[in-house]
XYZ file of C-alpha atoms in Angstrom:
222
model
C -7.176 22.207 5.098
C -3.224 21.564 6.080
C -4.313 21.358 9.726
C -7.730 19.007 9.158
C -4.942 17.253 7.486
C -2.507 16.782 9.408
C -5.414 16.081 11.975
C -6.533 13.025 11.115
C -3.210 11.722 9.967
C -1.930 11.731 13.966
C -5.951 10.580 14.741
C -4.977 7.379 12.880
C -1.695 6.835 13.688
C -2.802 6.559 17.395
C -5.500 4.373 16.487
C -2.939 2.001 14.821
C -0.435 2.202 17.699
C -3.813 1.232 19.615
C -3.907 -1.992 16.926
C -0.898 -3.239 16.418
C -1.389 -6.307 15.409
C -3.059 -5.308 12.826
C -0.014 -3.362 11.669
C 2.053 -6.233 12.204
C 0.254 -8.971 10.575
C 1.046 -7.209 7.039
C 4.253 -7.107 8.247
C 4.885 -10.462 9.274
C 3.068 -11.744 5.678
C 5.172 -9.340 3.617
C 8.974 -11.119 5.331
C 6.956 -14.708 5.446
C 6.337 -14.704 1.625
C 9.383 -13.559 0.862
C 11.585 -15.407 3.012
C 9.792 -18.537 1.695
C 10.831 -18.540 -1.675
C 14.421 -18.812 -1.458
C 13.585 -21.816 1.216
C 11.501 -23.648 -1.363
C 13.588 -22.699 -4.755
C 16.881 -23.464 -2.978
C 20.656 -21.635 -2.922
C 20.546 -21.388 -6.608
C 21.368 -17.084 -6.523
C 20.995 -16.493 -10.029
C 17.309 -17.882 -10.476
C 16.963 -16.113 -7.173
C 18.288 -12.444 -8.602
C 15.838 -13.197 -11.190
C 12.622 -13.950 -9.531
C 13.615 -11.449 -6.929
C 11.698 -8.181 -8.592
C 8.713 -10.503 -8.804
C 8.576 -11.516 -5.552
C 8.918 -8.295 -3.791
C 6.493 -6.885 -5.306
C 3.421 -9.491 -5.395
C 4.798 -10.034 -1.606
C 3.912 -5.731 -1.527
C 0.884 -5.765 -3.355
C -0.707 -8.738 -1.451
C 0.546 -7.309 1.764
C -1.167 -3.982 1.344
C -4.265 -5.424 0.560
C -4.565 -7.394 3.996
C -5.260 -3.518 5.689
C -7.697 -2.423 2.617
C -10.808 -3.625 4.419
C -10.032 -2.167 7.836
C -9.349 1.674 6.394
C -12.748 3.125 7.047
C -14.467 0.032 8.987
C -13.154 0.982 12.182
C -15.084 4.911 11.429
C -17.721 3.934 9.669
C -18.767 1.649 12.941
C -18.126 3.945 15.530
C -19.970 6.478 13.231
C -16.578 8.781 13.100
C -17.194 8.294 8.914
C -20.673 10.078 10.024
C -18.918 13.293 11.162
C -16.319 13.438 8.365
C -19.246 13.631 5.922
C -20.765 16.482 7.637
C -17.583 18.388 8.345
C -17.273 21.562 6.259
C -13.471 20.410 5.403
C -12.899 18.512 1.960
C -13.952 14.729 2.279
C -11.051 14.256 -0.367
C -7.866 15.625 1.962
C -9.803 14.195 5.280
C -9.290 10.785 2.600
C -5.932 11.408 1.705
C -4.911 12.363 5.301
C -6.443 8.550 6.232
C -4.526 6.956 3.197
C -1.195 9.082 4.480
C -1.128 7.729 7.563
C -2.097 3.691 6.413
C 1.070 3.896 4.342
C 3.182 5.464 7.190
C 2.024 1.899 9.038
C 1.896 -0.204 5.901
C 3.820 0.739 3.366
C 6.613 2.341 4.568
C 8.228 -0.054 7.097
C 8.271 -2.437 3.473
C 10.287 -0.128 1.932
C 12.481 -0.048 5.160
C 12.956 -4.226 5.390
C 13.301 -4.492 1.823
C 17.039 -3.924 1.886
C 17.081 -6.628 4.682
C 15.209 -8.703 2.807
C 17.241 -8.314 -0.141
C 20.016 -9.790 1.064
C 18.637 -13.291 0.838
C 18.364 -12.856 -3.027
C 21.729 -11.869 -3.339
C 20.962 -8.643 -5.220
C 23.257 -5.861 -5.481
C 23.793 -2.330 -3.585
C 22.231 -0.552 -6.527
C 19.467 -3.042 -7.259
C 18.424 -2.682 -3.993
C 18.231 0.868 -4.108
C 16.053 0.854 -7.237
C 13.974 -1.544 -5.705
C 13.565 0.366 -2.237
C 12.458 3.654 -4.531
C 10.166 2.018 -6.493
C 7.961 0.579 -3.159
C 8.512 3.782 -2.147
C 6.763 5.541 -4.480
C 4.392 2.432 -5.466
C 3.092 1.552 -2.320
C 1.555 4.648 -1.917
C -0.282 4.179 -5.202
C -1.329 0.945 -3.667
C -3.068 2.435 -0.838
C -4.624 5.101 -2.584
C -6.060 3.043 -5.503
C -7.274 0.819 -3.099
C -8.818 3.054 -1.093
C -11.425 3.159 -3.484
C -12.074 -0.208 -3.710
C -12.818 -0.501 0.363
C -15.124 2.988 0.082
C -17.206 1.271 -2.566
C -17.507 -2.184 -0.539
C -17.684 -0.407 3.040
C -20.400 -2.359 5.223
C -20.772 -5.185 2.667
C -20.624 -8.443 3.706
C -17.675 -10.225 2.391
C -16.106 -6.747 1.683
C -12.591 -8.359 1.211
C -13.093 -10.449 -1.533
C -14.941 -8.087 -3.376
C -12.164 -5.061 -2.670
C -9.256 -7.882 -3.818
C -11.519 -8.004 -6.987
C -12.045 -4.526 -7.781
C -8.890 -3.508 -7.157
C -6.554 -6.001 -8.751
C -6.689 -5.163 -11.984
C -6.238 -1.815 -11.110
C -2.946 -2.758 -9.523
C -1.545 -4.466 -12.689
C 0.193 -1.598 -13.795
C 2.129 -0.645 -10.838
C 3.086 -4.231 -10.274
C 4.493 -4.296 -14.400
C 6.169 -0.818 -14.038
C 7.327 -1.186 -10.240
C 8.760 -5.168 -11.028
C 9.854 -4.072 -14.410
C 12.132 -1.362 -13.332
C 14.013 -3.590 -10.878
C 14.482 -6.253 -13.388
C 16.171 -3.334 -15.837
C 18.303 -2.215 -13.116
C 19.810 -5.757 -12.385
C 20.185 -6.279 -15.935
C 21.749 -3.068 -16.891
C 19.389 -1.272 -19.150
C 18.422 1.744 -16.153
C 15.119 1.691 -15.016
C 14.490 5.463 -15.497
C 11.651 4.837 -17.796
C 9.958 2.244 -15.587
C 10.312 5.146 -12.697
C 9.263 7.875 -14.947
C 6.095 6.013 -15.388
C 5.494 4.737 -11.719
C 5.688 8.225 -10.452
C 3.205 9.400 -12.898
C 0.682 6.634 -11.936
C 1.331 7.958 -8.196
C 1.280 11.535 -9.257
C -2.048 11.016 -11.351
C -3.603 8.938 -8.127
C -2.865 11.465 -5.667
C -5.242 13.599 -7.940
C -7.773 11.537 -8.465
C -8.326 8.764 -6.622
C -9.205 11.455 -2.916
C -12.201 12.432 -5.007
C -13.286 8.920 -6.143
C -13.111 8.026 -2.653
C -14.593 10.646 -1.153
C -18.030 9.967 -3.832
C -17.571 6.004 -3.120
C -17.635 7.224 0.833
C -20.649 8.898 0.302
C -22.903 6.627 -1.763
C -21.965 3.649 0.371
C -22.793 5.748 3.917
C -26.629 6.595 2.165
């Protein structure tokens, strides 16, 4: 299973390398959004430290949803999705292999410009090291609940809009608990209880949400 894994995780990496633009449009929105706010709110730092935790992570959350529709369109029209079905490996890691490597193009080079980014809101050395560990461990829990929402609308027209619908809500609590622990940290109060629950959302969708994609996969390839 580790080597069907780790299969398909290099498979998709060279097919993003092979699409770059696509990897660097979420990119581009994720430093646009934020960049804009402190351009439109103005040099005031402390309303900027406090919007700051806000902003980073509706910038994240937004960002990672621009790739949702794209993570099994590409193999379900070249009929690659076909042959995963029919493979005797687990649908569920061959899923989770696919969801590794969109955050290793996605998700992680956020976490990497955050600190970057940070600098504009004036925020601290150890605010910005909460916030880098919480997109570290949320974005993956972006890309892995929302990898159920583009299963379920795969080969619908106007699959976007209806994957941005199913999967919002969904996102609400890692946007609360991801936010909510960089607003602690800058205040004082430790964020080990907003952490403590972001890494059990991550923990409990690295469980389940494989399997719920690997059903959605199948009813929407019938």
């Amino acid at each position: 299973m580790f080597s069907a894994f780790r299969t398909i995780v290099a498979r998709d990496l060279l097919l993003a390398m092979r699409r770059r633009s696509d990897v660097l449009t979420t990119l581009f929105f994720f430093v646009i959004v934020i960049s804009l706010f402190p351009l439109g709110i103005g040099p005031e730092l402390n309303t900027l430290r406090l919007i700051a935790p806000g902003v980073f992570w509706v910038a994240a959350l937004l960002a990672s949803m621009l790739a949702l529709e794209k993570l099994f369109f590409v193999d379900y029209q070249d009929g690659a999705l076909e042959q995963m079905l029919l493979t005797p490996q687990p649908l569920s890691i061959l899923v989770l292999g696919k969801v590794f490597a969109h955050w290793l193009v996605t998700g992680l080079p956020l976490v990497l410009l955050s600190p970057l980014l940070g600098l504009q809101y004036d925020l601290s050395g150890e605010t910005i090291a909460v916030l880098m560990f919480t997109l570290l461990i949320g974005t993956p829990t972006l890309g892995l609940i929302g990898a159920i929402g583009a299963a379920l609308t795969l080969g619908i027209r106007g699959g976007g809009v209806l994957v941005s619908l199913l999967v919002l809500p969904l996102y609400i609590p890692v946007l609360i608990f991801g936010a909510g622990a960089v607003e602690a940290e800058a205040s004082g109060l430790g964020g080990a209880g907003h952490l403590s629950m972001l890494g059990a959302i991550l923990l409990v969708s690295i469980l389940a949400a494989p399997l719920a994609t690997a059903a959605a996969l199948r009813i929407s390839a019938e």
